[in-house]
PDB file of N, CA and C in Angstrom:
ATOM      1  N   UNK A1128       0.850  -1.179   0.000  1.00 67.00           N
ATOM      2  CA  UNK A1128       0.000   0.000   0.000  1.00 67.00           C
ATOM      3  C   UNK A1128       0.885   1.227   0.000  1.00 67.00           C
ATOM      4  N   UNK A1129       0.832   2.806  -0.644  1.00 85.00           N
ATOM      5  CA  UNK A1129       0.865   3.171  -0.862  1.00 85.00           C
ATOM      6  C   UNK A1129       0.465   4.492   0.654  1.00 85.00           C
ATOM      7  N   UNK A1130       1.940   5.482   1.050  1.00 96.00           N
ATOM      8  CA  UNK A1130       1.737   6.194   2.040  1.00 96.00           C
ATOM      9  C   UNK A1130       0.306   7.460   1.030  1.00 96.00           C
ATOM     10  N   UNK A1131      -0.895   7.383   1.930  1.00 97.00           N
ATOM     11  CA  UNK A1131      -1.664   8.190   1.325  1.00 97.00           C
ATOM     12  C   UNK A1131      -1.366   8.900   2.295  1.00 97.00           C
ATOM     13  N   UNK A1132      -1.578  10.225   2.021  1.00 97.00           N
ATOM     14  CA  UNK A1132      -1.013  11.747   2.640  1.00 97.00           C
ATOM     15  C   UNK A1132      -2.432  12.899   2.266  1.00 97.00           C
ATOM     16  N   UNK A1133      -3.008  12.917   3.666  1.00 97.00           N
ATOM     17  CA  UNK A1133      -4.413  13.483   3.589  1.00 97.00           C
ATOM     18  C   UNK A1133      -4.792  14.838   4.267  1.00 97.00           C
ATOM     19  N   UNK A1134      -5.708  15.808   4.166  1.00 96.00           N
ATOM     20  CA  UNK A1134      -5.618  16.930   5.160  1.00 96.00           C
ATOM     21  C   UNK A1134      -7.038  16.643   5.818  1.00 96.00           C
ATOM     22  N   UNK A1135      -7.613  16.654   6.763  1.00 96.00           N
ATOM     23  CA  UNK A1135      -8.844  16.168   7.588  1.00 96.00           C
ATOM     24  C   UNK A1135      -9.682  17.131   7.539  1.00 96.00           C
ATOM     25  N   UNK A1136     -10.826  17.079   6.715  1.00 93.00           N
ATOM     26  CA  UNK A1136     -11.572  18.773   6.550  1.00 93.00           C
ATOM     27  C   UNK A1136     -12.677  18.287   7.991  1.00 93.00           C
ATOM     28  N   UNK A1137     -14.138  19.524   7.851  1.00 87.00           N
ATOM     29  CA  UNK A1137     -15.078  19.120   9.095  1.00 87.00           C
ATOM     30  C   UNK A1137     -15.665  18.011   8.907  1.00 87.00           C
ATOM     31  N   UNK A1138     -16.584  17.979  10.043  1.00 87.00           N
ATOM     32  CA  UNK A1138     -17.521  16.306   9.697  1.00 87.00           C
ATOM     33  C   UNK A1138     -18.103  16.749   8.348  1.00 87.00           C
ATOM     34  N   UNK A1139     -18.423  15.837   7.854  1.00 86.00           N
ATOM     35  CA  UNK A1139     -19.588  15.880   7.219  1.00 86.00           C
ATOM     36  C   UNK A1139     -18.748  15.889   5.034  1.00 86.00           C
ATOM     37  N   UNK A1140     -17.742  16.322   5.842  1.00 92.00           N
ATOM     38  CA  UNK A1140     -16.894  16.691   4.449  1.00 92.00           C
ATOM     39  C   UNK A1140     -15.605  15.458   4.260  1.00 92.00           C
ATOM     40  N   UNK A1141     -15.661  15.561   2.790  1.00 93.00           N
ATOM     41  CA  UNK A1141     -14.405  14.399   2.018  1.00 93.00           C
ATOM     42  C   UNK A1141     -13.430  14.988   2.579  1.00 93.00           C
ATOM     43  N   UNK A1142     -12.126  14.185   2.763  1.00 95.00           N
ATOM     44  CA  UNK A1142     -10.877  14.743   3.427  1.00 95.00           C
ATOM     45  C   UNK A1142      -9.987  15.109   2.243  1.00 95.00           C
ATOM     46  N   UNK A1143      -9.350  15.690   2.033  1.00 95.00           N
ATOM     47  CA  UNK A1143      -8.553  16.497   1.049  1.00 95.00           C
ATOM     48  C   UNK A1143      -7.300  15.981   0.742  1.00 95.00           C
ATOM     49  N   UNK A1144      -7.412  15.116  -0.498  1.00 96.00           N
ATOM     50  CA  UNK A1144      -6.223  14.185  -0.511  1.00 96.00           C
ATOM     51  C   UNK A1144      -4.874  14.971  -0.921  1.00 96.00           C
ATOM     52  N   UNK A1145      -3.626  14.706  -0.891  1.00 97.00           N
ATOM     53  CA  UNK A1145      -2.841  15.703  -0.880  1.00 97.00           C
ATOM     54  C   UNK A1145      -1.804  14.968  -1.768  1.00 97.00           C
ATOM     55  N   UNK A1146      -1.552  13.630  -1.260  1.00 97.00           N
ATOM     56  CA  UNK A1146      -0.363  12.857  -2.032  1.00 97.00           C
ATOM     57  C   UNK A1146      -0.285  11.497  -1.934  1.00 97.00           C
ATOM     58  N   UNK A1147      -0.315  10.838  -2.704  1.00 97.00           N
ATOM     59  CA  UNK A1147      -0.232   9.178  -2.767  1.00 97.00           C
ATOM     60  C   UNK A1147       0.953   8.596  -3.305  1.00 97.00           C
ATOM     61  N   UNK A1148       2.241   8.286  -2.498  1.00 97.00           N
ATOM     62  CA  UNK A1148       3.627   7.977  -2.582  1.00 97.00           C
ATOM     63  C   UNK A1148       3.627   6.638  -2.619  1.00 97.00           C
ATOM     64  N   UNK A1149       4.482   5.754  -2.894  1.00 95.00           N
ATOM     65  CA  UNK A1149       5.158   4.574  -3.440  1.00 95.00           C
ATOM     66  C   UNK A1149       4.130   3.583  -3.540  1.00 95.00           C
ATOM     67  N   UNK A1150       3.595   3.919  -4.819  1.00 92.00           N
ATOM     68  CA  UNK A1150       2.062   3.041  -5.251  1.00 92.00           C
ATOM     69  C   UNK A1150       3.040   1.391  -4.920  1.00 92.00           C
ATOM     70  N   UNK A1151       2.035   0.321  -4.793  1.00 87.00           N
ATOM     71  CA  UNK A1151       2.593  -0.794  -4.852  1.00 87.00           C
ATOM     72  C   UNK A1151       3.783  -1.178  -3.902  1.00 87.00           C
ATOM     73  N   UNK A1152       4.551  -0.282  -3.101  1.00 90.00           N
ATOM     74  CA  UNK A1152       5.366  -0.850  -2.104  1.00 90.00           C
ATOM     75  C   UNK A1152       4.652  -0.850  -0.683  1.00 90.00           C
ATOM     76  N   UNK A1153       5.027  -2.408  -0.109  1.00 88.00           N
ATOM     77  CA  UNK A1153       4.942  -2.822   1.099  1.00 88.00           C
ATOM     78  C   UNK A1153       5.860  -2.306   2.097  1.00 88.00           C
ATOM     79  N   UNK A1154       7.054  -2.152   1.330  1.00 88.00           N
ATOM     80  CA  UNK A1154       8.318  -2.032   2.612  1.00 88.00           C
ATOM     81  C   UNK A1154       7.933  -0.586   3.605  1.00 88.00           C
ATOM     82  N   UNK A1155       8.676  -1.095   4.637  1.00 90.00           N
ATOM     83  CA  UNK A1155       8.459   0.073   5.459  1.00 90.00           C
ATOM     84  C   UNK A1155       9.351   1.161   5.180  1.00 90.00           C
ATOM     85  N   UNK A1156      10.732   0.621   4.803  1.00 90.00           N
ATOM     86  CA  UNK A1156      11.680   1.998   4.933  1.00 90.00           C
ATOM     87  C   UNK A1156      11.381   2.349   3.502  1.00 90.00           C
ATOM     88  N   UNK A1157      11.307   2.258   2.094  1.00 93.00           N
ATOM     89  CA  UNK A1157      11.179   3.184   1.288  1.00 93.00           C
ATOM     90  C   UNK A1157       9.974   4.269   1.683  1.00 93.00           C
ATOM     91  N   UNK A1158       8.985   2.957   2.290  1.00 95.00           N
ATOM     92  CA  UNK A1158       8.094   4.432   2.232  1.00 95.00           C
ATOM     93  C   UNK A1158       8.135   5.263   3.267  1.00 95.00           C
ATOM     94  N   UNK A1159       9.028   5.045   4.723  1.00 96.00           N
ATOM     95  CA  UNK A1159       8.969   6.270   5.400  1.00 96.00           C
ATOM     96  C   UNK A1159      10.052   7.807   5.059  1.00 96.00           C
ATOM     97  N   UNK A1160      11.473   6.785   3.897  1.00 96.00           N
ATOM     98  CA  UNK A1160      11.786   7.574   3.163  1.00 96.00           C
ATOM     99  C   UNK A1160      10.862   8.628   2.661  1.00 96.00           C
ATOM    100  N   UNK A1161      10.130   7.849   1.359  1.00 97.00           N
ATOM    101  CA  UNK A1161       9.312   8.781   0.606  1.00 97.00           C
ATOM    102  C   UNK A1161       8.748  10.281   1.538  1.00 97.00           C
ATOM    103  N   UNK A1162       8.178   9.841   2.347  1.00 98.00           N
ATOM    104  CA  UNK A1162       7.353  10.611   3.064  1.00 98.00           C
ATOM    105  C   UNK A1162       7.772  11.855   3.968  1.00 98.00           C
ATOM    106  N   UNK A1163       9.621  11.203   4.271  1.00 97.00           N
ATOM    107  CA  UNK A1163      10.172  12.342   4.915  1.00 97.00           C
ATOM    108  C   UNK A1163      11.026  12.955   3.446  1.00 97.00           C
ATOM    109  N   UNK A1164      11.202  12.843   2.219  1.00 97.00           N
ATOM    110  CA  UNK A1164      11.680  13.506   1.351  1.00 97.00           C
ATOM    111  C   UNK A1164      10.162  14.399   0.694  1.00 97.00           C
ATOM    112  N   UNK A1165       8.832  13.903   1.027  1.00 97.00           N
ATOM    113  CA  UNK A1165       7.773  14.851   0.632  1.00 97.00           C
ATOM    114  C   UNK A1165       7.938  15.675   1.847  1.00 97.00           C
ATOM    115  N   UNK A1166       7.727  15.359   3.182  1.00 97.00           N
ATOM    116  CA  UNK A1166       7.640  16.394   4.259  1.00 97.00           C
ATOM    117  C   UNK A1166       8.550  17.667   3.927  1.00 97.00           C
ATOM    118  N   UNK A1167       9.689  17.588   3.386  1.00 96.00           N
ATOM    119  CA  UNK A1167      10.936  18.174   3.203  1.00 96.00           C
ATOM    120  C   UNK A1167      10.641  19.122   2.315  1.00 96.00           C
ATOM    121  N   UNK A1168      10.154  18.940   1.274  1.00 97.00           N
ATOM    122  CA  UNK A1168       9.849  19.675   0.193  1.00 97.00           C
ATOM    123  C   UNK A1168       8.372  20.234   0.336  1.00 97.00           C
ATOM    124  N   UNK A1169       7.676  19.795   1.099  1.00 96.00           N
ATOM    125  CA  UNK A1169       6.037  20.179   0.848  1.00 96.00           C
ATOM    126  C   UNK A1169       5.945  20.967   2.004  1.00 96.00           C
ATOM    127  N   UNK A1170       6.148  20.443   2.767  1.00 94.00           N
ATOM    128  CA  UNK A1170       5.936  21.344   4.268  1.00 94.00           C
ATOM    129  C   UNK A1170       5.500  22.978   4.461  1.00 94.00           C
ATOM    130  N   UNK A1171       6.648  23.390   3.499  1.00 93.00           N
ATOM    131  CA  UNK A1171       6.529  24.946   4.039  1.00 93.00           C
ATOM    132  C   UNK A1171       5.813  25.361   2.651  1.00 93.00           C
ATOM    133  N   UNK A1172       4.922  24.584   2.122  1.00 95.00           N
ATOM    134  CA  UNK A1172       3.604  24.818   1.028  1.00 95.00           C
ATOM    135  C   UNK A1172       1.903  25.207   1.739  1.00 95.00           C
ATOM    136  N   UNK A1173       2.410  24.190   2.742  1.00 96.00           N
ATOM    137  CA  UNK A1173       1.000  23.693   3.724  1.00 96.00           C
ATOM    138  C   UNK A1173       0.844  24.443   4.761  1.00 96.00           C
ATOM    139  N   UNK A1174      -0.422  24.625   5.081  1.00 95.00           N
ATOM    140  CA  UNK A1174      -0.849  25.529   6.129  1.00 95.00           C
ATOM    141  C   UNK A1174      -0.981  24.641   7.795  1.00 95.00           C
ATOM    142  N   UNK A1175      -0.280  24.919   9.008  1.00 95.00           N
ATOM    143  CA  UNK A1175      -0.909  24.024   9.958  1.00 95.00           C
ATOM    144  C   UNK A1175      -2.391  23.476   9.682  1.00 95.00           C
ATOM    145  N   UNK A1176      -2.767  22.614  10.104  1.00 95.00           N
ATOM    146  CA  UNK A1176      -3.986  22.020  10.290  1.00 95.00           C
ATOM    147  C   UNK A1176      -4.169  21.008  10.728  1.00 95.00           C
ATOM    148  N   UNK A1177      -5.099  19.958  10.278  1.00 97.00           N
ATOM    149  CA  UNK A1177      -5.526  18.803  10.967  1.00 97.00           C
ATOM    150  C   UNK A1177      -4.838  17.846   9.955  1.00 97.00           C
ATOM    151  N   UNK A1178      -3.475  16.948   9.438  1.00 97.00           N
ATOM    152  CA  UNK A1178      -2.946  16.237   8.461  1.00 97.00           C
ATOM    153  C   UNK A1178      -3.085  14.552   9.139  1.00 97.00           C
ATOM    154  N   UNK A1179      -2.708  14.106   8.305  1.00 98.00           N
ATOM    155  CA  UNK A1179      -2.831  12.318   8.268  1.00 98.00           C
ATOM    156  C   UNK A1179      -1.944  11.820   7.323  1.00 98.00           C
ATOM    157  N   UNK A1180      -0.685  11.064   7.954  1.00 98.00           N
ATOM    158  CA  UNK A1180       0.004  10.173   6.310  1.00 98.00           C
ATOM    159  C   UNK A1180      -0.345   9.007   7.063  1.00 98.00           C
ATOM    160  N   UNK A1181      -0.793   7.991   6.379  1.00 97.00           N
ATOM    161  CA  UNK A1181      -0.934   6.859   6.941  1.00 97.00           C
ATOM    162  C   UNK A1181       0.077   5.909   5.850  1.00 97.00           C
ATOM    163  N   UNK A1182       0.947   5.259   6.402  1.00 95.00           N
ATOM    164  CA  UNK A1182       1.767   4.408   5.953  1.00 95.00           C
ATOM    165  C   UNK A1182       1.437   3.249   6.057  1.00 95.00           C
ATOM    166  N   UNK A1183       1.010   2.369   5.003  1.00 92.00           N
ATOM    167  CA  UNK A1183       0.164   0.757   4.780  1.00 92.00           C
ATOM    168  C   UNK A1183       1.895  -0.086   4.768  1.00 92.00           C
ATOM    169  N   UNK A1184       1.981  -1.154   5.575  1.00 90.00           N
ATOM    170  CA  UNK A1184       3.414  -1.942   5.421  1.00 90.00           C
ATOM    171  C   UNK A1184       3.395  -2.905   5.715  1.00 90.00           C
ATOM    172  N   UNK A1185       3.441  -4.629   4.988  1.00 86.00           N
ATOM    173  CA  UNK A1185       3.614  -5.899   4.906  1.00 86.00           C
ATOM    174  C   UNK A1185       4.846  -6.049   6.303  1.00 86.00           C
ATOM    175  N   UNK A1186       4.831  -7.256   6.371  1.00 80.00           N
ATOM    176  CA  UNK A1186       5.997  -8.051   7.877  1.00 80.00           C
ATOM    177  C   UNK A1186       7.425  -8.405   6.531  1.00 80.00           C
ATOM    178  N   UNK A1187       8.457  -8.479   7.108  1.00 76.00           N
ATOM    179  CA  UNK A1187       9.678  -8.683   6.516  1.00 76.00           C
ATOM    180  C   UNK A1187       9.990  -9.649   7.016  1.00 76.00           C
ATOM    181  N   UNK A1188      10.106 -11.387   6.428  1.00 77.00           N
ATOM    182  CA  UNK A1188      10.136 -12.487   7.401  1.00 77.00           C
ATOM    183  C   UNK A1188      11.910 -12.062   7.766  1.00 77.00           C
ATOM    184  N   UNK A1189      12.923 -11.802   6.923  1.00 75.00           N
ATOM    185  CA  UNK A1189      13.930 -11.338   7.561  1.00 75.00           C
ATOM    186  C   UNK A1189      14.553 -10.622   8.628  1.00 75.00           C
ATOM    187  N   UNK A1190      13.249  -9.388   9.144  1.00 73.00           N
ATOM    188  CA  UNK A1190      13.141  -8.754  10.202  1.00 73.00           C
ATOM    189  C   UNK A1190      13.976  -9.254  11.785  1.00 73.00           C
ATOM    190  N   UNK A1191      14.691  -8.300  11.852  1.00 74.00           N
ATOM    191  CA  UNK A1191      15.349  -8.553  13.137  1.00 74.00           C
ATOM    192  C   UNK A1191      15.364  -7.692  14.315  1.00 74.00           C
ATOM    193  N   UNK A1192      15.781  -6.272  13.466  1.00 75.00           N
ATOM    194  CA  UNK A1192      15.886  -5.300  14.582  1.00 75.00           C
ATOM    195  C   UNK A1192      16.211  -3.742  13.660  1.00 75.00           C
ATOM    196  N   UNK A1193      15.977  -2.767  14.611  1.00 75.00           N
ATOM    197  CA  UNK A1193      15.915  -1.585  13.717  1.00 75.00           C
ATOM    198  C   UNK A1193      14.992  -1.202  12.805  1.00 75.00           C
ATOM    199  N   UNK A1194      15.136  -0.673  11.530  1.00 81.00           N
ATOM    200  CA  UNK A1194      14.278   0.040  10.721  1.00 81.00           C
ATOM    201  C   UNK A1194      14.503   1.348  10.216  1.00 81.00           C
ATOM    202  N   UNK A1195      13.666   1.632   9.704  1.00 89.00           N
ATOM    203  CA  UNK A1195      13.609   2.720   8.932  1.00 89.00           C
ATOM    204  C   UNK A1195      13.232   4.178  10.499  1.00 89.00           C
ATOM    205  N   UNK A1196      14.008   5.371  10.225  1.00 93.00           N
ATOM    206  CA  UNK A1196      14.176   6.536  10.911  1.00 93.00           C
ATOM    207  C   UNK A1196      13.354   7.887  10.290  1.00 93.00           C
ATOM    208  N   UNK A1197      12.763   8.593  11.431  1.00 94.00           N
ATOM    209  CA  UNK A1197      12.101   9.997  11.130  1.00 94.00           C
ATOM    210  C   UNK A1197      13.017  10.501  11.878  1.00 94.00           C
ATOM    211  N   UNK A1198      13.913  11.543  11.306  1.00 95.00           N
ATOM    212  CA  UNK A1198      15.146  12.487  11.829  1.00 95.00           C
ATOM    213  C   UNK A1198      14.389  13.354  12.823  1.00 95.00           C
ATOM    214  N   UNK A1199      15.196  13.847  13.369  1.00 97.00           N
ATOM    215  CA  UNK A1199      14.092  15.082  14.212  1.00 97.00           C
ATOM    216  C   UNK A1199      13.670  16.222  13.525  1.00 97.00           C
ATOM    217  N   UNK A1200      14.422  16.747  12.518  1.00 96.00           N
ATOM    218  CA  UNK A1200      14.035  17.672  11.549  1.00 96.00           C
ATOM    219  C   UNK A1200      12.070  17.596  10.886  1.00 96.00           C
ATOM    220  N   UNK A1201      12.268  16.213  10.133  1.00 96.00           N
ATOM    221  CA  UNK A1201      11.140  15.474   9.845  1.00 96.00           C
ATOM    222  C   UNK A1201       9.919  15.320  10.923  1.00 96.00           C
ATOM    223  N   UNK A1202      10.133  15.152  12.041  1.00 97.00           N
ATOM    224  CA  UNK A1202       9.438  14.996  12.944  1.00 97.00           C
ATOM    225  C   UNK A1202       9.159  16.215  13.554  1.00 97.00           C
ATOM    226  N   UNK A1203       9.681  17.190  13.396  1.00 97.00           N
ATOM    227  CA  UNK A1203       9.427  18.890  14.143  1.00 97.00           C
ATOM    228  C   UNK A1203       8.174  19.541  13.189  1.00 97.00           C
ATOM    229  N   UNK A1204       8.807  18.589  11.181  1.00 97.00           N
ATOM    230  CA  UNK A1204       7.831  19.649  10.198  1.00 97.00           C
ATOM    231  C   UNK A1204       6.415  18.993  10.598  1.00 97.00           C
ATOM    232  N   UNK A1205       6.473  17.615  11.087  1.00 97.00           N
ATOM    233  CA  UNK A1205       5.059  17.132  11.125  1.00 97.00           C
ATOM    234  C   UNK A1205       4.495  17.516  12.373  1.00 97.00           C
ATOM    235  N   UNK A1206       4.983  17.068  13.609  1.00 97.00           N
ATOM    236  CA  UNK A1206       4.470  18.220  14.511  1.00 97.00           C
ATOM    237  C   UNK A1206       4.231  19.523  14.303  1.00 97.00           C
ATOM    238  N   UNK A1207       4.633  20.482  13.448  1.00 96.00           N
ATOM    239  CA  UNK A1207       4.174  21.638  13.073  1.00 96.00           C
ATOM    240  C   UNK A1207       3.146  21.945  12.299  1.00 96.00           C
ATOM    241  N   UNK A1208       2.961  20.584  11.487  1.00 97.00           N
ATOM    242  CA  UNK A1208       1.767  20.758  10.750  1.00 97.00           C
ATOM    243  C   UNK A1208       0.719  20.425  11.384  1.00 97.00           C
ATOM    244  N   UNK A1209       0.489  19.847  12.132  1.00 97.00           N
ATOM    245  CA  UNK A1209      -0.634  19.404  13.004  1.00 97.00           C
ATOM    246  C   UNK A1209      -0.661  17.741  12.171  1.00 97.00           C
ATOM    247  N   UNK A1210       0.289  17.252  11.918  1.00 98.00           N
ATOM    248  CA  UNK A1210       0.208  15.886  11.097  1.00 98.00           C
ATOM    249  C   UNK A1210       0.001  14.767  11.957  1.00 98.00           C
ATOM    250  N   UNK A1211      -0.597  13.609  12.264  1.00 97.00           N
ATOM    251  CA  UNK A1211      -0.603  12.051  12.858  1.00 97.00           C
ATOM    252  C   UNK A1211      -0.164  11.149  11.986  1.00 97.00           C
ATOM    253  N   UNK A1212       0.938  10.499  12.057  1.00 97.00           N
ATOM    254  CA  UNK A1212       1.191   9.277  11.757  1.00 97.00           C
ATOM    255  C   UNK A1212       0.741   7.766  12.011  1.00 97.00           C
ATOM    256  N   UNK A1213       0.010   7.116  11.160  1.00 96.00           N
ATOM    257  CA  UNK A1213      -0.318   6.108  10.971  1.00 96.00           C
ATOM    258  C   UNK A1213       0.165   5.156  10.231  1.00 96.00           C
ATOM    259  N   UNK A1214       0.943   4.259  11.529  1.00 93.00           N
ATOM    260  CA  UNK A1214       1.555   2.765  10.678  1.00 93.00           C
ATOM    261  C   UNK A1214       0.519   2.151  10.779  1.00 93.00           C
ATOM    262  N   UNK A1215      -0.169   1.539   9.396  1.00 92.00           N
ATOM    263  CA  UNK A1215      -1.092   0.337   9.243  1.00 92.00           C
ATOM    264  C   UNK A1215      -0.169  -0.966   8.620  1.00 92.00           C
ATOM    265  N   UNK A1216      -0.178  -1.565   9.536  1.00 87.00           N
ATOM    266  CA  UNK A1216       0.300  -3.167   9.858  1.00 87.00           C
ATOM    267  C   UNK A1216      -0.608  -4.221   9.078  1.00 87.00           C
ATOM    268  N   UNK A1217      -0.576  -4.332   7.789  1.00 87.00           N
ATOM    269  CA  UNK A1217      -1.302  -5.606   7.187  1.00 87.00           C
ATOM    270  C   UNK A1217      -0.649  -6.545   7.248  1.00 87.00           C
ATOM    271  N   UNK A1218      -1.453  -8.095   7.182  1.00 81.00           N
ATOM    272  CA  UNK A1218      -1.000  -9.136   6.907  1.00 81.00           C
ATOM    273  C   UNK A1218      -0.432  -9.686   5.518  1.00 81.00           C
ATOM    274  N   UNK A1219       0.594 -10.796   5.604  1.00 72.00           N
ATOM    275  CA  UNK A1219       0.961 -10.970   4.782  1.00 72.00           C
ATOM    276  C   UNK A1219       2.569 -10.535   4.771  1.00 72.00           C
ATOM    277  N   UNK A1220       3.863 -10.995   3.852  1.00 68.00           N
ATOM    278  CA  UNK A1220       4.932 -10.883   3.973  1.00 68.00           C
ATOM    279  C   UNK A1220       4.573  -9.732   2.438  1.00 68.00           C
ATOM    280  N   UNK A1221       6.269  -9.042   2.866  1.00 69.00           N
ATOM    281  CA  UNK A1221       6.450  -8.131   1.382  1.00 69.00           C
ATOM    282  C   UNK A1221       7.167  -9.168   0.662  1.00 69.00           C
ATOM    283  N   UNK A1222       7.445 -10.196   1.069  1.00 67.00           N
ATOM    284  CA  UNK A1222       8.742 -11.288   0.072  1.00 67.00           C
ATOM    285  C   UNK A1222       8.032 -12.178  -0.160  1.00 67.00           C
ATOM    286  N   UNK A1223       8.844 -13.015  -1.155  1.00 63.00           N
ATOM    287  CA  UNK A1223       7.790 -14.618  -1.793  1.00 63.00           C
ATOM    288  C   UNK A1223       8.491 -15.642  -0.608  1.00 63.00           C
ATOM    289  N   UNK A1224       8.042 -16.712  -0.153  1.00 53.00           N
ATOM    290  CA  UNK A1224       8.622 -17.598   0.272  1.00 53.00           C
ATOM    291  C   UNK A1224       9.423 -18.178  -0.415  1.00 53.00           C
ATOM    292  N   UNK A1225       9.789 -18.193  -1.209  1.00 56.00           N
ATOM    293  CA  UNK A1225      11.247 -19.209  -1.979  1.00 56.00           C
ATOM    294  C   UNK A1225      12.386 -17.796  -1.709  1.00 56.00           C
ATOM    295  N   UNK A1226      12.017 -16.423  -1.506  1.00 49.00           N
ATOM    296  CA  UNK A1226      13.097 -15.813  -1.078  1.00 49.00           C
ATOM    297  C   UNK A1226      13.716 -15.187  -0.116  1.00 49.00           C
ATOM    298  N   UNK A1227      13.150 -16.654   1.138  1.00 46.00           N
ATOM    299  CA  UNK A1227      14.214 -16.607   2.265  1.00 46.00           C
ATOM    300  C   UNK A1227      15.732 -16.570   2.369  1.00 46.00           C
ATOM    301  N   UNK A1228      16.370 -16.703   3.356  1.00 45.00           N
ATOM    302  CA  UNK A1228      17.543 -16.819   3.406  1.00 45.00           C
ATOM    303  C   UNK A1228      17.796 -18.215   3.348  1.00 45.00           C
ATOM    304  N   UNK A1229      17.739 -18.873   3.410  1.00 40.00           N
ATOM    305  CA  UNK A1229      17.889 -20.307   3.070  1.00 40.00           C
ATOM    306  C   UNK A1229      17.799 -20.955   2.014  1.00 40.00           C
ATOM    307  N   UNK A1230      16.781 -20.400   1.442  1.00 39.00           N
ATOM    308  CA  UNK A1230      17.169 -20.590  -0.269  1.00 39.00           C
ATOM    309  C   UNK A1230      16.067 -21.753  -0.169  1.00 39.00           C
ATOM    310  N   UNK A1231      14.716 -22.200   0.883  1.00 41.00           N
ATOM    311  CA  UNK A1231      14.152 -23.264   1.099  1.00 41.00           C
ATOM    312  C   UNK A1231      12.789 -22.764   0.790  1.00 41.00           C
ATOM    313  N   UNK A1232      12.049 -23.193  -0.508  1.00 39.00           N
ATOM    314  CA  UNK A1232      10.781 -22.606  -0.524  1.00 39.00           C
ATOM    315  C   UNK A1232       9.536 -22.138   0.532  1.00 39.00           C
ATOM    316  N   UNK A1233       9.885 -23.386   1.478  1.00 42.00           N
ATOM    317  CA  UNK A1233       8.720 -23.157   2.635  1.00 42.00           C
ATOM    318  C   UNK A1233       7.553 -23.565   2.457  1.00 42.00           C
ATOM    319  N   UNK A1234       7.664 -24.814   1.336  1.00 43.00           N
ATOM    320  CA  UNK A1234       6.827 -25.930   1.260  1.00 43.00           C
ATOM    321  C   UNK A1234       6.977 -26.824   2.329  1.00 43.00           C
ATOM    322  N   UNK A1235       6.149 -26.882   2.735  1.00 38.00           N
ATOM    323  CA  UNK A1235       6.217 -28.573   3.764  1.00 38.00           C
ATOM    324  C   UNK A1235       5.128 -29.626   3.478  1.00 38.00           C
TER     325      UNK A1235
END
């Protein structure tokens, strides 16, 4: 899924879509990349308000430790915008099973 990047209008009203970054990627770090290279550039376009990026991201069966980073820079423009971050956690791997580290399909 794809970080959609939204502005939250009143009840009753459609929310104001703003930007839809790395169509088709699961991974987590390109797309929190993406999102802090839009923050970077878009930021001082946008007016404070009520914002939303929600970041959609598959499990990495390789996963160990660490990840992908919001600098503090990145994290000051979104606190300034009035922005919430949303990691949405779907099921499902971003990799095929035959491309573990083992090289073992993961048939049994």
């Amino acid at each position: 899924m794809p970080v959609s990047i939204y502005r939250v209008t009143i009840e009753g009203e459609e929310d104001e879509h703003l930007a839809w970054l790395c169509d088709d990627e699961w991974e987590l770090a390109p797309q929190v990349e993406a999102l802090s290279d839009w923050i970077e550039k878009e930021s001082l376009n946008l007016e404070p308000g009520e914002y939303v990026a929600d970041i959609g991201f598959g499990w990495r069966r390789d996963a160990g430790s660490g990840g992908p980073v919001l600098e503090p820079d990145t994290s000051w423009r979104i606190a300034d915008l009035g922005m919430s971050l949303f990691l949405s956690e779907y099921a499902g791997f971003t990799d095929d099973l035959s491309d573990n580290k083992t090289g073992e399909s993961g048939d049994t």
